[in-house]
Amino acid sequence: KPRARSSYDIITLTTWLLKQEQAGVIDGEMTIVLSSISTACKQIGSLVQRAPISNLTGVQGATNVQGEDQKKLDVISNEVFSNCLRSSGRTGVIASEEEDVPVAVEESYSGNYIVVFDPLDGSSNIDAAVSTGSIFGIYSPADECLAGIGDNPTLDEVTQMCVVNVCQPGTNLLAAGYCMYSSSIIFVLTIGTGVYVFTLDPMYGEFVLTQEKVQIPKSGKIYSFNEGNYALWDDKLKKYMDSLKEPGTSGKPYSARYIGSLVGDFHRTMLYGGIYGYPRDAKSKNGKLRLLYECAPMSFIAEQAGGKGSDGHQRVLDIMPTEVHQRVPLYVGSVEEVEKVEKFLASD
Ligand code: P6P
């Protein structure tokens, strides 16, 4: 709910984090990590908003581990995010959509958090100035992260084991959030006590608290899927999709909204209700979105806002990762809407 306040009773992200630290909800190390992430997002927001002016649209000319053409801003955003996290001195390992393997951070002074992120999700939209976003998850530093590692492991094996053993979304995901670069620059965060929304005030470059304890409506007649994949979906999903187009008792079918940026489609779903989905299909057996730094953070946020995040059959946060860039199908949003698609997928 929008926060009623006098015009000068402003709570910035910085003061909000300090309050959570004073209340013992997070420790000082986490405060520093989240603050460094917000700094990265401000820098990326500025780069994105001026992309056409500073010749930062278009492709870098390389592909990432996902086999996707990297945009110039994919690479730059990854550097901005990594540098901010390194200089925070509180992260032990970082894993990025844009990096082949997780990277152990030598400069870590303490805290040793594992931070996973997609530095610029939806970057194919940059050249058309459509919303994009950065998504992040912070997993607890855990000693058992090397459980099962062989003799004389390579650094890559160590960091891969670290991420896979520690990043158990349902238990070790301590904080998750995203920054959406749109008509406003919106920083959304949960540390496990509900979902908080901060809007960047460009007048003085601070994220200002504008919504607290967001609640996703229990249902919503907006669905957000790429129906261009319809022919590739299995029959049960087709039946679900067809059912949304029937007027039903309300006399009105669902509305389709899809901008091709997970952050933008999710943020609208969280505030207005409805469902965002990226199903598996005949070509992509596990769907397209990555568990650790897209599906798990978004599912954690959805649950904290009273919604649901599922792979169609189980809670995303219950999925045990096996590798850093693994993909899972994602259905996320209003409880009733996610449960509706789960019923169709479970039907015989
Ligand atoms: P498609 C962007 O590449 C992304 O990862 C998400 O942000 C977005 O929701 C989805 O993929 C769009 O994929 O196949 O519909 O273009």
Coordinates of C-alpha atoms and ligand atoms in Angstrom, one line a residue:
K1 CA 0.0 0.0 0.0
P2 CA 1.3 3.4 -0.8
R3 CA 3.0 4.9 2.3
A4 CA 1.1 7.9 3.6
R5 CA 3.6 10.4 5.0
S6 CA 4.3 14.1 5.3
S7 CA 6.3 15.5 2.4
Y8 CA 9.5 15.5 4.4
D9 CA 9.1 12.3 6.3
I10 CA 11.2 10.5 3.8
I11 CA 12.7 7.0 4.4
T12 CA 15.5 6.2 2.0
L13 CA 16.8 2.7 1.3
T14 CA 19.9 3.6 3.4
T15 CA 17.9 4.6 6.4
W16 CA 15.6 1.6 5.9
L17 CA 18.5 -0.8 5.9
L18 CA 20.0 0.8 9.0
K19 CA 16.6 0.3 10.8
Q20 CA 16.5 -3.4 9.8
E21 CA 20.1 -3.7 11.1
Q22 CA 19.3 -2.0 14.4
A23 CA 16.3 -4.3 14.7
G24 CA 18.5 -7.3 14.2
V25 CA 16.7 -8.5 11.1
I26 CA 19.9 -8.3 9.1
D27 CA 23.5 -8.0 10.1
G28 CA 25.9 -5.2 9.1
E29 CA 27.5 -7.3 6.4
M30 CA 24.2 -7.8 4.6
T31 CA 23.5 -4.1 5.0
I32 CA 26.7 -3.3 3.1
V33 CA 26.0 -5.9 0.4
L34 CA 22.5 -4.5 -0.2
S35 CA 23.8 -1.0 -0.2
S36 CA 26.5 -1.9 -2.8
I37 CA 23.8 -3.6 -5.0
S38 CA 21.7 -0.4 -4.9
T39 CA 24.7 1.6 -6.0
A40 CA 25.2 -0.8 -8.9
C41 CA 21.6 -0.4 -9.9
K42 CA 21.8 3.4 -9.8
Q43 CA 24.8 3.3 -12.1
I44 CA 23.1 0.8 -14.5
G45 CA 19.9 2.9 -14.4
S46 CA 21.9 6.0 -15.5
L47 CA 23.7 4.0 -18.3
V48 CA 20.4 2.5 -19.5
Q49 CA 18.5 5.9 -19.6
R50 CA 21.3 7.4 -21.7
A51 CA 22.1 4.4 -23.9
P52 CA 21.2 5.9 -27.3
I53 CA 23.2 9.1 -26.4
S54 CA 26.3 7.3 -25.3
N55 CA 26.3 4.7 -28.1
L56 CA 25.6 1.9 -25.7
T57 CA 22.7 0.3 -27.7
G58 CA 23.4 -2.7 -29.9
V59 CA 25.4 -5.9 -29.5
Q60 CA 28.9 -6.4 -28.0
G61 CA 29.7 -8.9 -30.6
A62 CA 30.1 -11.9 -28.2
T63 CA 27.8 -14.6 -26.8
N64 CA 27.5 -15.6 -23.2
V65 CA 27.4 -19.1 -21.7
Q66 CA 23.7 -19.2 -22.4
G67 CA 24.5 -18.8 -26.1
E68 CA 22.8 -15.4 -26.2
D69 CA 24.2 -12.4 -28.1
Q70 CA 25.6 -10.1 -25.4
K71 CA 24.4 -6.5 -25.7
K72 CA 27.0 -3.8 -24.9
L73 CA 25.1 -3.0 -21.7
D74 CA 25.0 -6.7 -20.7
V75 CA 28.8 -6.7 -20.4
I76 CA 29.0 -3.2 -18.8
S77 CA 26.2 -4.0 -16.3
N78 CA 28.0 -7.2 -15.4
E79 CA 31.2 -5.2 -14.7
V80 CA 29.3 -2.6 -12.7
F81 CA 27.6 -5.2 -10.6
S82 CA 30.7 -7.3 -10.0
N83 CA 32.9 -4.2 -9.1
C84 CA 30.3 -2.9 -6.6
L85 CA 30.1 -6.3 -5.0
R86 CA 33.9 -6.8 -4.9
S87 CA 34.4 -3.3 -3.4
S88 CA 31.8 -4.1 -0.7
G89 CA 34.3 -6.6 0.7
R90 CA 31.4 -8.7 2.0
T91 CA 30.9 -11.2 -0.8
G92 CA 32.7 -14.5 -1.1
V93 CA 31.4 -15.7 -4.4
I94 CA 29.5 -14.1 -7.2
A95 CA 27.6 -15.9 -9.9
S96 CA 26.3 -14.0 -12.9
E97 CA 24.2 -14.9 -15.9
E98 CA 27.0 -13.3 -17.9
E99 CA 29.8 -15.3 -16.4
D100 CA 30.5 -19.0 -17.4
V101 CA 31.3 -20.1 -13.9
P102 CA 30.9 -18.5 -10.4
V103 CA 33.8 -16.2 -9.4
A104 CA 35.5 -16.4 -6.0
V105 CA 36.0 -12.8 -4.7
E106 CA 39.6 -12.5 -3.3
E107 CA 38.8 -9.1 -1.8
S108 CA 36.3 -10.4 0.6
Y109 CA 37.0 -8.9 4.0
S110 CA 34.2 -10.6 5.9
G111 CA 30.6 -11.7 5.4
N112 CA 31.4 -14.0 2.5
Y113 CA 27.9 -13.9 1.1
I114 CA 27.1 -15.7 -2.2
V115 CA 25.5 -13.2 -4.5
V116 CA 23.8 -14.4 -7.8
F117 CA 22.5 -11.9 -10.3
D118 CA 21.3 -11.2 -13.8
P119 CA 22.8 -7.8 -14.3
L120 CA 20.5 -6.7 -17.1
D121 CA 17.6 -8.9 -17.7
G122 CA 15.5 -8.3 -20.9
S123 CA 18.4 -6.5 -22.5
S124 CA 17.0 -7.3 -26.0
N125 CA 14.6 -4.4 -25.1
I126 CA 17.3 -1.8 -24.6
D127 CA 17.4 -0.6 -28.3
A128 CA 13.7 0.1 -28.1
A129 CA 13.9 1.7 -24.7
V130 CA 11.5 -0.8 -23.2
S131 CA 11.7 -1.7 -19.5
T132 CA 14.7 -3.8 -18.4
G133 CA 15.9 -4.8 -15.0
S134 CA 18.6 -6.3 -12.7
I135 CA 17.7 -9.3 -10.6
F136 CA 19.7 -10.5 -7.6
G137 CA 19.6 -13.1 -4.8
I138 CA 21.8 -13.3 -1.7
Y139 CA 22.5 -16.7 -0.2
S140 CA 24.0 -17.3 3.2
P141 CA 27.7 -18.0 3.4
A142 CA 27.9 -21.6 4.4
D143 CA 31.0 -23.7 5.4
E144 CA 29.5 -26.9 4.0
C145 CA 29.7 -25.5 0.5
L146 CA 32.6 -27.8 -0.3
A147 CA 30.8 -30.9 0.7
G148 CA 31.5 -33.7 -1.8
I149 CA 34.4 -31.8 -3.5
G150 CA 37.1 -34.1 -4.9
D151 CA 40.9 -33.9 -4.2
N152 CA 42.9 -31.0 -5.7
P153 CA 39.7 -29.2 -7.0
T154 CA 40.1 -26.5 -9.5
L155 CA 38.9 -23.0 -8.6
D156 CA 36.0 -23.4 -11.0
E157 CA 35.0 -26.7 -9.2
V158 CA 35.3 -25.0 -5.8
T159 CA 33.1 -22.0 -6.8
Q160 CA 30.6 -24.2 -8.7
M161 CA 30.3 -26.5 -5.6
C162 CA 30.0 -23.5 -3.4
V163 CA 27.1 -22.1 -5.3
V164 CA 25.3 -25.3 -5.9
N165 CA 25.7 -26.6 -2.3
V166 CA 24.8 -23.3 -0.7
C167 CA 22.2 -21.9 -3.0
Q168 CA 19.3 -23.9 -1.8
P169 CA 16.6 -21.3 -2.5
G170 CA 14.2 -22.5 0.1
T171 CA 16.6 -22.5 3.0
N172 CA 19.6 -20.3 2.2
L173 CA 18.1 -17.5 0.1
L174 CA 18.3 -14.6 2.6
A175 CA 17.4 -11.7 0.4
A176 CA 16.1 -11.1 -3.1
G177 CA 15.2 -8.2 -5.2
Y178 CA 15.3 -6.4 -8.5
C179 CA 15.7 -3.0 -9.9
M180 CA 13.4 -2.1 -12.8
Y181 CA 14.6 0.6 -15.3
S182 CA 11.3 1.9 -16.6
S183 CA 9.3 5.1 -16.5
S184 CA 10.5 5.1 -12.9
I185 CA 13.6 3.4 -11.5
I186 CA 12.1 1.0 -9.0
F187 CA 14.1 -1.0 -6.4
V188 CA 12.1 -3.9 -5.0
L189 CA 13.6 -5.9 -2.0
T190 CA 12.7 -8.6 0.5
I191 CA 14.8 -9.7 3.4
G192 CA 12.2 -12.2 4.5
T193 CA 9.9 -9.6 6.2
G194 CA 7.6 -8.7 3.3
V195 CA 8.2 -6.8 0.1
Y196 CA 9.3 -3.2 0.0
V197 CA 9.4 -0.8 -3.0
F198 CA 11.8 2.1 -3.3
T199 CA 11.6 4.7 -6.1
L200 CA 14.7 6.5 -7.3
D201 CA 14.4 10.3 -6.7
P202 CA 16.6 11.7 -9.5
M203 CA 16.7 15.0 -7.6
Y204 CA 19.2 13.7 -5.2
G205 CA 19.9 10.1 -6.3
E206 CA 18.4 8.2 -3.4
F207 CA 15.9 5.3 -3.4
V208 CA 12.9 6.5 -1.4
L209 CA 10.4 4.1 0.2
T210 CA 7.2 4.3 -1.7
Q211 CA 5.4 1.0 -0.9
E212 CA 5.7 -1.4 2.1
K213 CA 4.5 -4.9 2.6
V214 CA 3.2 -5.3 -0.9
Q215 CA 0.4 -7.9 -1.2
I216 CA -0.3 -9.6 -4.5
P217 CA -4.1 -9.7 -5.2
K218 CA -5.3 -13.3 -4.6
S219 CA -6.4 -13.5 -8.2
G220 CA -6.1 -11.4 -11.4
K221 CA -7.3 -11.6 -14.9
I222 CA -4.0 -10.7 -16.6
Y223 CA -1.8 -13.4 -18.1
S224 CA 1.7 -12.9 -19.3
F225 CA 3.1 -15.6 -21.5
N226 CA 4.8 -15.6 -24.9
E227 CA 2.0 -17.3 -26.8
G228 CA 4.3 -17.4 -29.9
N229 CA 5.4 -20.7 -28.3
Y230 CA 1.8 -22.1 -28.1
A231 CA 2.4 -24.8 -30.8
L232 CA 5.4 -26.1 -28.7
W233 CA 3.5 -26.4 -25.4
D234 CA 2.0 -29.7 -24.2
D235 CA -1.7 -30.3 -24.5
K236 CA -2.5 -29.7 -20.8
L237 CA -1.0 -26.2 -21.0
K238 CA -2.8 -25.5 -24.3
K239 CA -6.1 -26.3 -22.5
Y240 CA -5.2 -23.9 -19.7
M241 CA -4.3 -21.2 -22.2
D242 CA -7.6 -21.7 -24.1
S243 CA -9.6 -21.5 -20.9
L244 CA -8.3 -18.0 -20.2
K245 CA -9.9 -16.8 -23.5
E246 CA -13.4 -18.0 -22.5
P247 CA -15.6 -15.2 -21.1
G248 CA -16.7 -17.5 -18.3
T249 CA -19.2 -16.4 -15.6
S250 CA -17.8 -12.9 -15.4
G251 CA -18.5 -12.5 -19.1
K252 CA -14.9 -11.2 -19.6
P253 CA -11.9 -13.2 -20.7
Y254 CA -8.4 -12.6 -19.4
S255 CA -6.2 -9.8 -20.8
A256 CA -2.8 -10.6 -22.3
R257 CA 0.2 -8.4 -21.3
Y258 CA 3.7 -9.4 -22.3
I259 CA 6.7 -7.1 -22.7
G260 CA 9.4 -9.7 -22.8
S261 CA 11.2 -8.4 -19.7
L262 CA 10.7 -10.6 -16.7
V263 CA 11.2 -7.7 -14.3
G264 CA 8.6 -5.5 -15.9
D265 CA 6.1 -8.4 -16.4
F266 CA 6.6 -9.6 -12.8
H267 CA 6.3 -6.1 -11.3
R268 CA 3.0 -5.5 -13.0
T269 CA 1.8 -9.0 -11.9
M270 CA 2.8 -8.3 -8.3
L271 CA 1.0 -5.0 -8.1
Y272 CA -2.1 -5.8 -10.3
G273 CA -2.4 -9.5 -9.8
G274 CA -2.5 -12.2 -12.5
I275 CA 0.2 -14.7 -13.6
Y276 CA 3.5 -14.6 -15.5
G277 CA 4.7 -17.8 -17.0
Y278 CA 7.6 -19.2 -19.0
P279 CA 6.7 -22.9 -19.5
R280 CA 8.9 -25.7 -20.8
D281 CA 8.2 -26.5 -24.4
A282 CA 9.2 -28.9 -27.1
K283 CA 12.4 -26.9 -27.8
S284 CA 13.4 -25.8 -24.3
K285 CA 12.7 -28.8 -22.1
N286 CA 13.3 -26.9 -18.9
G287 CA 11.9 -23.6 -20.1
K288 CA 14.2 -20.5 -20.6
L289 CA 14.6 -18.8 -17.2
R290 CA 17.4 -19.7 -14.8
L291 CA 16.6 -21.0 -11.3
L292 CA 19.3 -19.4 -9.2
Y293 CA 19.1 -15.8 -10.4
E294 CA 15.7 -15.4 -12.0
C295 CA 13.1 -18.0 -10.8
A296 CA 14.2 -18.3 -7.2
P297 CA 14.5 -14.6 -6.4
M298 CA 11.2 -13.8 -8.1
S299 CA 9.5 -16.7 -6.4
F300 CA 10.8 -15.6 -3.0
I301 CA 9.5 -12.1 -3.6
A302 CA 6.2 -13.5 -4.8
E303 CA 5.8 -15.6 -1.7
Q304 CA 6.8 -12.7 0.6
A305 CA 4.0 -10.7 -1.1
G306 CA 1.4 -13.5 -0.5
G307 CA 1.7 -15.0 -4.0
K308 CA 3.2 -18.2 -5.4
G309 CA 6.2 -19.3 -7.5
S310 CA 6.0 -22.8 -9.1
D311 CA 7.6 -24.8 -11.8
G312 CA 4.1 -26.1 -12.6
H313 CA 4.3 -28.9 -10.1
Q314 CA 6.3 -27.8 -7.1
R315 CA 7.4 -24.7 -5.3
V316 CA 10.4 -23.2 -7.0
L317 CA 12.0 -22.6 -3.6
D318 CA 12.0 -26.4 -3.0
I319 CA 14.0 -27.2 -6.1
M320 CA 17.5 -28.3 -5.3
P321 CA 20.0 -26.8 -7.7
T322 CA 22.5 -29.0 -9.6
E323 CA 24.3 -26.4 -11.6
V324 CA 24.6 -22.6 -11.7
H325 CA 22.8 -21.8 -14.9
Q326 CA 20.2 -24.5 -14.7
R327 CA 16.8 -23.6 -16.2
V328 CA 13.3 -24.4 -14.7
P329 CA 9.8 -23.6 -15.9
L330 CA 8.3 -20.7 -14.0
Y331 CA 4.7 -19.8 -13.1
V332 CA 4.5 -16.9 -10.7
G333 CA 1.9 -14.4 -9.4
S334 CA -1.5 -14.6 -7.7
V335 CA -2.0 -17.7 -5.6
E336 CA -5.3 -18.6 -7.3
E337 CA -3.9 -18.1 -10.8
V338 CA -0.8 -20.3 -10.2
E339 CA -2.9 -23.0 -8.6
K340 CA -5.2 -22.9 -11.6
V341 CA -2.4 -23.7 -14.0
E342 CA -1.0 -26.3 -11.7
K343 CA -4.4 -28.0 -11.7
F344 CA -4.5 -28.1 -15.5
L345 CA -0.9 -29.5 -15.6
A346 CA -1.8 -32.2 -13.1
S347 CA -5.1 -33.2 -14.8
D348 CA -5.1 -36.6 -16.5
Ligands
P6P1 P1 11.0 -14.7 -25.0 C1 14.6 -11.9 -21.4 O1 15.6 -12.5 -22.3 C2 14.1 -13.0 -20.5 O2 15.1 -13.7 -19.9 C3 13.0 -12.5 -19.6 O3 13.3 -11.2 -19.1 C4 11.8 -12.5 -20.4 O4 10.6 -12.6 -19.7 C5 12.0 -13.7 -21.4 O5 13.4 -13.9 -21.4 C6 11.5 -13.4 -22.8 O6 11.7 -14.5 -23.5 O7 11.4 -16.1 -25.4 O8 9.5 -14.5 -24.7 O9 11.6 -13.6 -25.8

